[in-house]
mmCIF file with all atom_site columns, C-alpha atoms in Angstrom:
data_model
loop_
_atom_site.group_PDB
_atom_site.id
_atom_site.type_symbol
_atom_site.label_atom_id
_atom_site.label_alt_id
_atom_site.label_comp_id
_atom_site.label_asym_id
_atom_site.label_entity_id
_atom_site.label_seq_id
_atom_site.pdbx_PDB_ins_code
_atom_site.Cartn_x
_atom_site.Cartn_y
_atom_site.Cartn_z
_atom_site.occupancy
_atom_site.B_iso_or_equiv
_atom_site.pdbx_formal_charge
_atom_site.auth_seq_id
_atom_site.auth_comp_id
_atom_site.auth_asym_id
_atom_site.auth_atom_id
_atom_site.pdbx_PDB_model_num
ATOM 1   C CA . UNK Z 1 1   ? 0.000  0.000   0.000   1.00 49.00 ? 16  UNK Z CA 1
ATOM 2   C CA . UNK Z 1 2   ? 1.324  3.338   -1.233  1.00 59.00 ? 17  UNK Z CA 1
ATOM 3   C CA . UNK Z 1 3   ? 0.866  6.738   1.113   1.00 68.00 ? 18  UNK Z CA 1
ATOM 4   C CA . UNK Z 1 4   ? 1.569  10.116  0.445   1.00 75.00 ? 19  UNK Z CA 1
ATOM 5   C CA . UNK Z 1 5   ? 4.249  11.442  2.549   1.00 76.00 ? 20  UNK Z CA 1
ATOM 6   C CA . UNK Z 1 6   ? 3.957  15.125  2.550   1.00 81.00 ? 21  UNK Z CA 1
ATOM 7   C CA . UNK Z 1 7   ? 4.119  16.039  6.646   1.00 84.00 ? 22  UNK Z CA 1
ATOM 8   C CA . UNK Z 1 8   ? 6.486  14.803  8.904   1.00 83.00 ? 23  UNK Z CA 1
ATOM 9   C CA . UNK Z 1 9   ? 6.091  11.707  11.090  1.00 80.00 ? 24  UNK Z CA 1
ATOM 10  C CA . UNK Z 1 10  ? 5.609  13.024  14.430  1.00 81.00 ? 25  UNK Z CA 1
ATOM 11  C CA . UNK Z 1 11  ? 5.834  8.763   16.004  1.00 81.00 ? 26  UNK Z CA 1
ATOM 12  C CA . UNK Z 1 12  ? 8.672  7.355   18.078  1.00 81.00 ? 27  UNK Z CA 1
ATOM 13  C CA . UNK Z 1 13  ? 8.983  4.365   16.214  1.00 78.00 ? 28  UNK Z CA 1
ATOM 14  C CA . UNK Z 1 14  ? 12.276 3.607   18.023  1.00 76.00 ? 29  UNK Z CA 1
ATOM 15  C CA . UNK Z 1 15  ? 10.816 3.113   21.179  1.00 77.00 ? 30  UNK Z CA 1
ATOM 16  C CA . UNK Z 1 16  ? 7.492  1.920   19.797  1.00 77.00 ? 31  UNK Z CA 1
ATOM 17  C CA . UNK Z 1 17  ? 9.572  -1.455  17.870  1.00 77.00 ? 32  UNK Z CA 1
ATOM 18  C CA . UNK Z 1 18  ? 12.040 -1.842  20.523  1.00 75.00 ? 33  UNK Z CA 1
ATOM 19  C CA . UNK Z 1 19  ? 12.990 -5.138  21.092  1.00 79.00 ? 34  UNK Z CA 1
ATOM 20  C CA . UNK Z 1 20  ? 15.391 -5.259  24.076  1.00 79.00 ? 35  UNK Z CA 1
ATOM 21  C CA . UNK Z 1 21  ? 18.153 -6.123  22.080  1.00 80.00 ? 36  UNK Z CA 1
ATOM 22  C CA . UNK Z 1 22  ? 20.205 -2.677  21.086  1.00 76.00 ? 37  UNK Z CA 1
ATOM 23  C CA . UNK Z 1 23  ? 23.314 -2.334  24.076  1.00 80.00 ? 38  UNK Z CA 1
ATOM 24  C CA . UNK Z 1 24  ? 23.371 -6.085  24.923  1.00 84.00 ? 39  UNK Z CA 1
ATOM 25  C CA . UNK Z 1 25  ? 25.860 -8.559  23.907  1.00 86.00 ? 40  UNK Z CA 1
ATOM 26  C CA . UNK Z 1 26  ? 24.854 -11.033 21.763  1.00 84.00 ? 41  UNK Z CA 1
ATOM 27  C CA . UNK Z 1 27  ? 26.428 -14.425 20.537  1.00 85.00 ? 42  UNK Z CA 1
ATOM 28  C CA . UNK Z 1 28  ? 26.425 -15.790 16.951  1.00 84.00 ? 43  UNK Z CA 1
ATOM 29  C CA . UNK Z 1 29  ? 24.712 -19.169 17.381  1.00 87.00 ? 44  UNK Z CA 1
ATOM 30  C CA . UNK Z 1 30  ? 26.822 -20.269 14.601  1.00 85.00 ? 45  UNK Z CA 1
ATOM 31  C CA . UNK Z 1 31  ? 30.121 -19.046 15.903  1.00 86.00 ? 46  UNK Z CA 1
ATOM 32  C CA . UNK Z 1 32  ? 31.418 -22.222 18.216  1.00 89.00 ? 47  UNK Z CA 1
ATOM 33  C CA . UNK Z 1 33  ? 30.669 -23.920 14.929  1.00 90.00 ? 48  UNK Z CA 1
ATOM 34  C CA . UNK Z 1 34  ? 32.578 -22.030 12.515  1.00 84.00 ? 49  UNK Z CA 1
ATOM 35  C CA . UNK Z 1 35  ? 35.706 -21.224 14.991  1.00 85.00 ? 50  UNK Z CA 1
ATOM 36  C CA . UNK Z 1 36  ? 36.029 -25.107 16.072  1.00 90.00 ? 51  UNK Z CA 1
ATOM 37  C CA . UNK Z 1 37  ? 35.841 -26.192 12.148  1.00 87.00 ? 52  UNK Z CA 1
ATOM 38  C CA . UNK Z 1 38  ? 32.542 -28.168 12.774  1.00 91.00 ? 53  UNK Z CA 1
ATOM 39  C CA . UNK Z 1 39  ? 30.235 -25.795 10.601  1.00 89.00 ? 54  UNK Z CA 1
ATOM 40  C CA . UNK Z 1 40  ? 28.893 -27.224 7.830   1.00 89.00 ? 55  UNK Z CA 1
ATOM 41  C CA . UNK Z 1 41  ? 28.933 -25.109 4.308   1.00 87.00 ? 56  UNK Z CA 1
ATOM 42  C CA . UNK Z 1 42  ? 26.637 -24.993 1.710   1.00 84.00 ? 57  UNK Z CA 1
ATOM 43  C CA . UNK Z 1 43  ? 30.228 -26.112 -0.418  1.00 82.00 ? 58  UNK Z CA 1
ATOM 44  C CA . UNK Z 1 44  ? 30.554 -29.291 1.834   1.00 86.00 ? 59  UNK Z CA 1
ATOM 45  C CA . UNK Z 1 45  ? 26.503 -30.461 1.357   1.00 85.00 ? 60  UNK Z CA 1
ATOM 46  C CA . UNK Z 1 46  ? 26.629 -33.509 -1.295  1.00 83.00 ? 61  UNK Z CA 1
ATOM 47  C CA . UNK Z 1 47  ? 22.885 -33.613 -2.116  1.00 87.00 ? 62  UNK Z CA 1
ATOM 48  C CA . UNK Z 1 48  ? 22.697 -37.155 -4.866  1.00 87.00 ? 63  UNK Z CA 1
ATOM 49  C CA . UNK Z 1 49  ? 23.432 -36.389 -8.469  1.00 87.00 ? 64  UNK Z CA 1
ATOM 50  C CA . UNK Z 1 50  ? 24.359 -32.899 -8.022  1.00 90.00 ? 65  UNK Z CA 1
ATOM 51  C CA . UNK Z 1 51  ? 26.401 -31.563 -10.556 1.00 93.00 ? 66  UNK Z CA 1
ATOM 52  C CA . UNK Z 1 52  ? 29.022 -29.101 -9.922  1.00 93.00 ? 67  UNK Z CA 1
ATOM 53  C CA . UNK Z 1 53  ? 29.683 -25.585 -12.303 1.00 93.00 ? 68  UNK Z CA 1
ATOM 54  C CA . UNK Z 1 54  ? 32.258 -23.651 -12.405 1.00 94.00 ? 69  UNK Z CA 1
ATOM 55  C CA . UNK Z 1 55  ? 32.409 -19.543 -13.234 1.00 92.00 ? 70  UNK Z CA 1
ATOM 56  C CA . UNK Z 1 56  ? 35.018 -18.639 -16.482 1.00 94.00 ? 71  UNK Z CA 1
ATOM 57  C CA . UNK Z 1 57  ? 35.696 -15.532 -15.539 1.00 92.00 ? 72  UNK Z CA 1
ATOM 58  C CA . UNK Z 1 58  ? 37.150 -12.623 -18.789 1.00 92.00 ? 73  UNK Z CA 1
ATOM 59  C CA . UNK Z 1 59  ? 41.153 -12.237 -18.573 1.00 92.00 ? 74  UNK Z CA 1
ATOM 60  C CA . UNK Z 1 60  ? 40.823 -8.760  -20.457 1.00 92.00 ? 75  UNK Z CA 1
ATOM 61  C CA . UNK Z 1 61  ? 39.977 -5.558  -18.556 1.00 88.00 ? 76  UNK Z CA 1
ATOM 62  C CA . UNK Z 1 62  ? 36.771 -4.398  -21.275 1.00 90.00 ? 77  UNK Z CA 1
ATOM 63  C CA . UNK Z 1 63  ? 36.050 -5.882  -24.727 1.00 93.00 ? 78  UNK Z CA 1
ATOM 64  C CA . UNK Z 1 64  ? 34.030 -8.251  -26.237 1.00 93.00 ? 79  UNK Z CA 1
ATOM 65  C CA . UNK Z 1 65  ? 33.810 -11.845 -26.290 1.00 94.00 ? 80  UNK Z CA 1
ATOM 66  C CA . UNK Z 1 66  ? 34.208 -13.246 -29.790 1.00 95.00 ? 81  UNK Z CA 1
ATOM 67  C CA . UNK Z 1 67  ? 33.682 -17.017 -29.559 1.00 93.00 ? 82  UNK Z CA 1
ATOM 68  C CA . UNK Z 1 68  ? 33.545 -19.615 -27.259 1.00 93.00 ? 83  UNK Z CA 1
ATOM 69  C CA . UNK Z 1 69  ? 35.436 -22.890 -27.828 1.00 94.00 ? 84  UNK Z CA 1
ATOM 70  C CA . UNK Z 1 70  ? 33.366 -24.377 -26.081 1.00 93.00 ? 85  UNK Z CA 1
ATOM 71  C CA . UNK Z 1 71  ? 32.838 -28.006 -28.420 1.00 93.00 ? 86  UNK Z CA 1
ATOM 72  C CA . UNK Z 1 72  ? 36.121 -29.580 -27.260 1.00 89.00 ? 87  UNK Z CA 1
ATOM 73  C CA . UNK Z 1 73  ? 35.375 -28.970 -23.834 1.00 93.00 ? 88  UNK Z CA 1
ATOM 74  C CA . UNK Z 1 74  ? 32.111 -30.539 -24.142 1.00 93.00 ? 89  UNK Z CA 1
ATOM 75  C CA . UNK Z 1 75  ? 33.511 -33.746 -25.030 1.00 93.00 ? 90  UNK Z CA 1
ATOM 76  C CA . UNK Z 1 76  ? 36.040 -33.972 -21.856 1.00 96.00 ? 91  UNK Z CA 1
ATOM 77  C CA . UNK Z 1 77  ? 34.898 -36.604 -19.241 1.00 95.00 ? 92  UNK Z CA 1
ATOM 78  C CA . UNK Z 1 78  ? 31.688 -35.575 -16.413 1.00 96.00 ? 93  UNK Z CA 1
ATOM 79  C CA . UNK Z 1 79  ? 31.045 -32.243 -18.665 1.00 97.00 ? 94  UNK Z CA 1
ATOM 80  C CA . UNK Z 1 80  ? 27.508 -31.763 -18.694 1.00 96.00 ? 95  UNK Z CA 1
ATOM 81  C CA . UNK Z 1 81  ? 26.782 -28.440 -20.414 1.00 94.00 ? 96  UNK Z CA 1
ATOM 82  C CA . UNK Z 1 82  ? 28.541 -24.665 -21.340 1.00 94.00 ? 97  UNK Z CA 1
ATOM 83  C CA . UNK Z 1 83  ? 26.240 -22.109 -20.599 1.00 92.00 ? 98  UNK Z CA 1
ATOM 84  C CA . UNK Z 1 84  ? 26.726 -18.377 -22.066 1.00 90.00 ? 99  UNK Z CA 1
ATOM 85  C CA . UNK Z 1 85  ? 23.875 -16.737 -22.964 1.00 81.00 ? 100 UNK Z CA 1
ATOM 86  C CA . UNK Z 1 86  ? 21.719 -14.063 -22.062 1.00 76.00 ? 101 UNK Z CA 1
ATOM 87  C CA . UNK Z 1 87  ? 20.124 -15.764 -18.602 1.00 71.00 ? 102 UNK Z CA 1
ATOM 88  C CA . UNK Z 1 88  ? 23.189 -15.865 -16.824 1.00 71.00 ? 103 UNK Z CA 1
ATOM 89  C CA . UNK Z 1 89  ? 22.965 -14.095 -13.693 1.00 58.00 ? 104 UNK Z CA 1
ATOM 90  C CA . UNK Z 1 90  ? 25.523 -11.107 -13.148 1.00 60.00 ? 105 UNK Z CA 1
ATOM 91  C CA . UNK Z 1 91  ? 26.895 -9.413  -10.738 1.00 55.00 ? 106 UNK Z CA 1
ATOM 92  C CA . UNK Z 1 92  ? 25.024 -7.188  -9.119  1.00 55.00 ? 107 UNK Z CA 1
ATOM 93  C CA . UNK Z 1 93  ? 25.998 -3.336  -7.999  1.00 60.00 ? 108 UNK Z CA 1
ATOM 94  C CA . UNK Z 1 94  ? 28.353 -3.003  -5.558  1.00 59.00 ? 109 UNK Z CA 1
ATOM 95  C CA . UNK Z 1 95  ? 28.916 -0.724  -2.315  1.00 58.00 ? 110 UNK Z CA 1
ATOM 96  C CA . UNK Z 1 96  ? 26.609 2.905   -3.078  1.00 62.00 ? 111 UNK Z CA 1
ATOM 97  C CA . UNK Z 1 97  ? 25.758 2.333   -6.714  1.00 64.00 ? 112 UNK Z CA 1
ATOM 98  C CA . UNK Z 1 98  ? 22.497 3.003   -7.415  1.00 64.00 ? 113 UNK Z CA 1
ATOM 99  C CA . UNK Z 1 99  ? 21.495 0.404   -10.017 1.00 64.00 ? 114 UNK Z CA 1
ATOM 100 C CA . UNK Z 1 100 ? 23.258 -2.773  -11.263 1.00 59.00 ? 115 UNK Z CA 1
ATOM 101 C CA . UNK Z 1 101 ? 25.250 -2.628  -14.235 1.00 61.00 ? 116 UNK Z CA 1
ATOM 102 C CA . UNK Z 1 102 ? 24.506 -3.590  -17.344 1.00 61.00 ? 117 UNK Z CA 1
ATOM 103 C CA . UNK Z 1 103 ? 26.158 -6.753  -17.940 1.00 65.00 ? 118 UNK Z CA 1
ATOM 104 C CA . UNK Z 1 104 ? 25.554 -8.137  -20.970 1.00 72.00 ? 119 UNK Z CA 1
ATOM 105 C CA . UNK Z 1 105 ? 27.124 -11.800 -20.876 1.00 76.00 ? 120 UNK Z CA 1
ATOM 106 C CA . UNK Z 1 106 ? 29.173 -10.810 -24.188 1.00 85.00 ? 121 UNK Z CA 1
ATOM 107 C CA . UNK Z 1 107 ? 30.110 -7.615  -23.381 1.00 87.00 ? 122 UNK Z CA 1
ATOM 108 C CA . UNK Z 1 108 ? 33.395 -7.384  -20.864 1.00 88.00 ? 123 UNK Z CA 1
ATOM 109 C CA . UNK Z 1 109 ? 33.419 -4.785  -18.484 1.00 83.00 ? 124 UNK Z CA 1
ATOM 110 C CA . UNK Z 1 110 ? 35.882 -5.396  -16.116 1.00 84.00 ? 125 UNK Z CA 1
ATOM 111 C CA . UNK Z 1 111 ? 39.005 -8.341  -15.197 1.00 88.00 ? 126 UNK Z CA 1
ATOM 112 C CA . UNK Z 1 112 ? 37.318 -11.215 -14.016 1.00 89.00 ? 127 UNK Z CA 1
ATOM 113 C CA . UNK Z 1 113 ? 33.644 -10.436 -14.952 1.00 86.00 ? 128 UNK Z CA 1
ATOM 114 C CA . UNK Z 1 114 ? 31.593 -14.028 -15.501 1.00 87.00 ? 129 UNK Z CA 1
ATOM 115 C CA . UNK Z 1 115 ? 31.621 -14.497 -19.093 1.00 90.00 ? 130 UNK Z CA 1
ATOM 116 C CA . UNK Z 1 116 ? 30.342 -18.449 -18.712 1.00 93.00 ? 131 UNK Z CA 1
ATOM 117 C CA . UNK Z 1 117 ? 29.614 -21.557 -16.853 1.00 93.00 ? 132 UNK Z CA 1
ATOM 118 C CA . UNK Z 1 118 ? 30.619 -25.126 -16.880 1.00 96.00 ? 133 UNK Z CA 1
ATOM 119 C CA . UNK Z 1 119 ? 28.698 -27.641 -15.535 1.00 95.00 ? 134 UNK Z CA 1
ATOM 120 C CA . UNK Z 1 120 ? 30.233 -31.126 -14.732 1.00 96.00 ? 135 UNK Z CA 1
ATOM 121 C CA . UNK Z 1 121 ? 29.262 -34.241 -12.502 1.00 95.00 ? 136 UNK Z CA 1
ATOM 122 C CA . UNK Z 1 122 ? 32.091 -32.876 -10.295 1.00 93.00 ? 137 UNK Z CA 1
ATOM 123 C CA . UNK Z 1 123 ? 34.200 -29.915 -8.838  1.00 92.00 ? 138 UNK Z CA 1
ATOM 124 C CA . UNK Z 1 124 ? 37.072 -31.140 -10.485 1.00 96.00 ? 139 UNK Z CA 1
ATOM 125 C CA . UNK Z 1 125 ? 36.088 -32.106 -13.478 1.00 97.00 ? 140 UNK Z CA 1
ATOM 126 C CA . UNK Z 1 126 ? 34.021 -28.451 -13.998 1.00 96.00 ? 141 UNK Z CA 1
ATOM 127 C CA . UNK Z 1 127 ? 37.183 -26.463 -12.544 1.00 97.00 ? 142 UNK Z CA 1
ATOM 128 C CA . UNK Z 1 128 ? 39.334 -28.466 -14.913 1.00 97.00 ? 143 UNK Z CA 1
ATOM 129 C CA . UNK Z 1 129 ? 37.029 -27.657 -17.864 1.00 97.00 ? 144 UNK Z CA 1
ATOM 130 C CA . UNK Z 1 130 ? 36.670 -24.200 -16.817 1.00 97.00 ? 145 UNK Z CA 1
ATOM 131 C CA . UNK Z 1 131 ? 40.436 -23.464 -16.966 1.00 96.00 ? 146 UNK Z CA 1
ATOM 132 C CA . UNK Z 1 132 ? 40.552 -25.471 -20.295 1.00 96.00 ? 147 UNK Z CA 1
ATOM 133 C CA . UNK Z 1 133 ? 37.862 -23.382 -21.968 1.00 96.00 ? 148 UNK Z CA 1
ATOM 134 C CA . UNK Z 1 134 ? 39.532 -21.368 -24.547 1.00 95.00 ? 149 UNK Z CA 1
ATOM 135 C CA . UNK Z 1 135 ? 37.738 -17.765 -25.587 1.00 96.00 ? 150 UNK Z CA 1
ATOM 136 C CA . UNK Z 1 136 ? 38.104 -15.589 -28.031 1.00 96.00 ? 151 UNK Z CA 1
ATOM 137 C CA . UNK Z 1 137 ? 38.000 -11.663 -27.408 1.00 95.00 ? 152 UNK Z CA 1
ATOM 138 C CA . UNK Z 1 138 ? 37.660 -8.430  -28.867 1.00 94.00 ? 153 UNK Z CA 1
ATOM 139 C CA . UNK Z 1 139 ? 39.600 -6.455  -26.563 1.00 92.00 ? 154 UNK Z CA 1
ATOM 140 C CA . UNK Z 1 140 ? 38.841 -2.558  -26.359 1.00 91.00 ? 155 UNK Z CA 1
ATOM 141 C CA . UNK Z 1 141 ? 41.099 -0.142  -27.437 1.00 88.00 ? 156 UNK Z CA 1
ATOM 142 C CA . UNK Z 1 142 ? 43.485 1.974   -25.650 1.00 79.00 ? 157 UNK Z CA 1
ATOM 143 C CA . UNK Z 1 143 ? 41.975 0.300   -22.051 1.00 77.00 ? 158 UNK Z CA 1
ATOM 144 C CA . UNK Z 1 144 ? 44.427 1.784   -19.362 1.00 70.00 ? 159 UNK Z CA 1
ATOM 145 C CA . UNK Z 1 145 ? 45.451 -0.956  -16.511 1.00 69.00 ? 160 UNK Z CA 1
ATOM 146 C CA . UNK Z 1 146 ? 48.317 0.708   -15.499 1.00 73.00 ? 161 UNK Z CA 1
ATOM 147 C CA . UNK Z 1 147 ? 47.069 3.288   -12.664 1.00 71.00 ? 162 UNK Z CA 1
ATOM 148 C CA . UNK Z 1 148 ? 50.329 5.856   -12.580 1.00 77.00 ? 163 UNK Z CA 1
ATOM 149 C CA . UNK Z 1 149 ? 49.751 6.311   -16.566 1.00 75.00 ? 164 UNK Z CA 1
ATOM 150 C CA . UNK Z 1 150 ? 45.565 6.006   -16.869 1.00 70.00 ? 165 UNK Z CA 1
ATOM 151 C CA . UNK Z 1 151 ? 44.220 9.493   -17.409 1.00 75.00 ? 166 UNK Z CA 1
ATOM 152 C CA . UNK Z 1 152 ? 42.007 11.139  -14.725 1.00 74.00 ? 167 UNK Z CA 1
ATOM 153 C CA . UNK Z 1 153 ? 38.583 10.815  -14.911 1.00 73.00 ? 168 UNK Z CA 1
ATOM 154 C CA . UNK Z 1 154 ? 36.526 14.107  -13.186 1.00 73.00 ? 169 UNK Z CA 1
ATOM 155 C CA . UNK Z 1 155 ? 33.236 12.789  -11.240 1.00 68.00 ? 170 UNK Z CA 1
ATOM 156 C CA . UNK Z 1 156 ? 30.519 12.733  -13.113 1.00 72.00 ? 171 UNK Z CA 1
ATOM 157 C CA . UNK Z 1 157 ? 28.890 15.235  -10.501 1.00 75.00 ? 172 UNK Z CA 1
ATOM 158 C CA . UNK Z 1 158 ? 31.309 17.952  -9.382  1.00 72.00 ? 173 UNK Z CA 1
ATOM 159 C CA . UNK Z 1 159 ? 31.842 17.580  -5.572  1.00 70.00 ? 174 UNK Z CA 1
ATOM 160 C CA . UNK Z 1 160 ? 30.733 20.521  -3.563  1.00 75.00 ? 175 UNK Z CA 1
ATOM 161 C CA . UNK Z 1 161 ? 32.872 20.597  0.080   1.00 81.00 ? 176 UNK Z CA 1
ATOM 162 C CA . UNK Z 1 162 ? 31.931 23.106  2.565   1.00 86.00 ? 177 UNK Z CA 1
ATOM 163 C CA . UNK Z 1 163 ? 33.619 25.162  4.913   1.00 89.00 ? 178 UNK Z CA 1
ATOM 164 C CA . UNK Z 1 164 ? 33.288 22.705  8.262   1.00 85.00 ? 179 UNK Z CA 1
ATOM 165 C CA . UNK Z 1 165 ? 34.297 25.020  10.553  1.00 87.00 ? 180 UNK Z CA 1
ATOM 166 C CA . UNK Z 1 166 ? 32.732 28.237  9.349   1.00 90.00 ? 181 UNK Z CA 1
ATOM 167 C CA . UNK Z 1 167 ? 29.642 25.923  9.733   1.00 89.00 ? 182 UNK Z CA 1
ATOM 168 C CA . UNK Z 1 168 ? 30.330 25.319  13.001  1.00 87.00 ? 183 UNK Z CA 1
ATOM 169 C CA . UNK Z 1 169 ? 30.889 28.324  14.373  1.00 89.00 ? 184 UNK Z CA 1
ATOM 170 C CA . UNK Z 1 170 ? 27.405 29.831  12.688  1.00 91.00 ? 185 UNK Z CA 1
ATOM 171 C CA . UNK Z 1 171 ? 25.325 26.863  14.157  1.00 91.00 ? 186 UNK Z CA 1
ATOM 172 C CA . UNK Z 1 172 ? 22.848 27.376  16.577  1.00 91.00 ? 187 UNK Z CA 1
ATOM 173 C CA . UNK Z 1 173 ? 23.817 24.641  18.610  1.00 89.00 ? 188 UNK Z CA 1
ATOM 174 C CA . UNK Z 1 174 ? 26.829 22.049  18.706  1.00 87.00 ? 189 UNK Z CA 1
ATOM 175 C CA . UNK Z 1 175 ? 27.542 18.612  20.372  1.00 84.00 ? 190 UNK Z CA 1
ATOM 176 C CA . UNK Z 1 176 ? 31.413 18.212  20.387  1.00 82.00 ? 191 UNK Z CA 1
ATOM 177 C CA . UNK Z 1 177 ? 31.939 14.265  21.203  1.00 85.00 ? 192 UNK Z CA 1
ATOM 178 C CA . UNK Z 1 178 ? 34.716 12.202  20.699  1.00 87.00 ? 193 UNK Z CA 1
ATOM 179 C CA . UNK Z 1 179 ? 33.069 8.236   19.688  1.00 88.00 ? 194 UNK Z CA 1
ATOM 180 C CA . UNK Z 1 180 ? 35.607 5.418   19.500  1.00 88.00 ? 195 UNK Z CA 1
ATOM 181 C CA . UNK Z 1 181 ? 34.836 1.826   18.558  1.00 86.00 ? 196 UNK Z CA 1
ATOM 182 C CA . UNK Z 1 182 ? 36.882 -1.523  18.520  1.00 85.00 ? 197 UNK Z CA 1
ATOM 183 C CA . UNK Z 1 183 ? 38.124 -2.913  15.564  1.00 81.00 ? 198 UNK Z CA 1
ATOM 184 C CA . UNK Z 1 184 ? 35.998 -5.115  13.582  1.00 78.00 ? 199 UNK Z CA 1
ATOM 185 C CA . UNK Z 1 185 ? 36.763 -7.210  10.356  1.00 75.00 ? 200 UNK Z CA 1
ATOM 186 C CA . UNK Z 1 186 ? 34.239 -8.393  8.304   1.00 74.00 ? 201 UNK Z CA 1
ATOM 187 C CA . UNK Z 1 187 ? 35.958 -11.512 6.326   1.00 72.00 ? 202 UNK Z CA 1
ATOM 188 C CA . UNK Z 1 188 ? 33.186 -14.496 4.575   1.00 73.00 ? 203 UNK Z CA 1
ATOM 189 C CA . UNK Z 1 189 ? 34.326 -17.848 6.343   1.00 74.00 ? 204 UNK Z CA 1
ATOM 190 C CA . UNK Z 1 190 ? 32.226 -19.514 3.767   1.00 78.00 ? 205 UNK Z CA 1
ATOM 191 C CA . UNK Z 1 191 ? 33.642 -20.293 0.577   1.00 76.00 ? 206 UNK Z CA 1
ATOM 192 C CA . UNK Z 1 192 ? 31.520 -18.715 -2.218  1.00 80.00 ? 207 UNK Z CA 1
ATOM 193 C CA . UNK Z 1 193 ? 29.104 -21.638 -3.311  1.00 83.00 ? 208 UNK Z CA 1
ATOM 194 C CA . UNK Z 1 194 ? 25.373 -22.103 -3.595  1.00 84.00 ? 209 UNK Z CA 1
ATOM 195 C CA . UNK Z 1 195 ? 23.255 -25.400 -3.997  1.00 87.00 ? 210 UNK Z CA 1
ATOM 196 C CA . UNK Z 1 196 ? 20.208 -25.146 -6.347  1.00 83.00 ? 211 UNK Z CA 1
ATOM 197 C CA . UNK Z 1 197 ? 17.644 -28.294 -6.400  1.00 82.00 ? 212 UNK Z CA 1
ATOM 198 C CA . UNK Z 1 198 ? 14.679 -28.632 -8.438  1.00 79.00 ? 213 UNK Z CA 1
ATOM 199 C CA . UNK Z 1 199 ? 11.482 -30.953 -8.295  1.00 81.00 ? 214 UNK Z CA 1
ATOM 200 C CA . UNK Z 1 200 ? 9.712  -31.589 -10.980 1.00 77.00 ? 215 UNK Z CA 1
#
C-alpha cells in the first residue's frame, strides 16, 4: 500500500519497535561452529546427483567476447553443459551504486567479470574444464590498466565541500563528542558456493 508522505512523522517508532536487544551482547549461534571447524557449508553439502559448475571468468579488462570454444570442452569426461547466454545471472551493484550494471554476458566490463559456466558431474572435473575453456576476445582499445599512466577521470557530478568550521561556528547549537569503537573485520568464512535443487 502506497501513502503520500507530505508532513512529517511526528511517532517514536524507536521506542514503539524496541525489542530489548540494542546495548546487549549477543552471541552468533553459529560461531562455536565455525571457529572449532565443525560448521557445515553450503560447499561441503553432497545432495545425490548434483552436478558441480564452475564460473570462467574474462582475462581482459573491457572488450568483447568473440567465440567460445566451447565443443572440445564438451567432449572432456563428467562435462555436462557450457552455458553463455543471455540468462546468466551477473553481478550485481556493488557498495553505493544506485542500479546494477549492465552486464551483458558478451560484453566485458571489467578483469574477471563471468563471461560463462561449466557444468560437470564434479568440482574437479568443472574447474578443470573451466580453466581449459579457450575464448576468443575483442579487446577494447586503448583500455588503461596501469594506474600511474591512466588518465584522470573528473566525477561525473562535481563535488561541492563546505567550509566545516565556518559551519560550526554559525550553528545554533553544537555537540562536540569524541566516539571510539573496537576494531571489527568483516571476512566471509564460507567459501563462495550455492546449492540449487529442483522438483519436478
Amino acid at each position: 500500500m502506497f501513502g503520500t508522505y507530505d508532513i512529517p512523522d511526528q511517532r517514536n517508532l524507536l521506542d514503539q519497535t524496541r525489542q530489548g536487544i540494542i546495548g546487549k551482547p549477543l552471541d552468533r549461534p553459529e560461531a562455536a561452529l565455525k571457529v572449532t571447524g565443525t560448521a557445515t557449508y553450503a560447499a561441503e553439502y553432497r545432495p545425490e546427483n548434483c552436478a558441480e559448475g564452475v564460473l570462467v571468468t574474462a582475462t581482459i579488462a573491457q572488450g568483447k567476447v568473440l567465440r567460445l570454444h566451447d565443443d572440445q570442452i564438451r567432449s572432456l569426461p563428467g562435462v555436462l553443459g557450457v552455458f553463455a547466454d543471455k540468462l546468466m545471472l551477473r553481478r550485481p551493484a556493488q557498495g553505493t551504486a544506485g542500479q546494477a550494471p549492465v552486464q551483458d554476458v558478451g560484453e566485458v566490463e571489467y578483469y574477471g567479470q563471468p563471461v560463462a559456466l561449466v557444468v560437470a558431474e564434479t568440482f574437479e572435473q568443472a574447474r578443470h574444464a573451466a580453466t581449459a575453456l579457450r575464448i576468443d576476445y575483442e579487446p577494447a582499445p586503448k583500455v588503461p590498466v596501469d594506474p600511474e599512466s591512466a588518465e584522470y577521470q573528473p566525477a561525473r557530478k562535481p563535488v561541492v565541500l563546505g567550509d566545516l568550521d565556518e559551519a560550526m561556528a554559525q550553528a545554533a547549537h553544537c555537540v562536540d563528542l569524541t566516539y571510539t569503537t573496537e576494531g571489527h573485520a568483516s571476512a566471509a568464512m564460507e567459501p563462495h558456493a550455492s546449492i540449487a535443487e529442483w522438483q519436478g
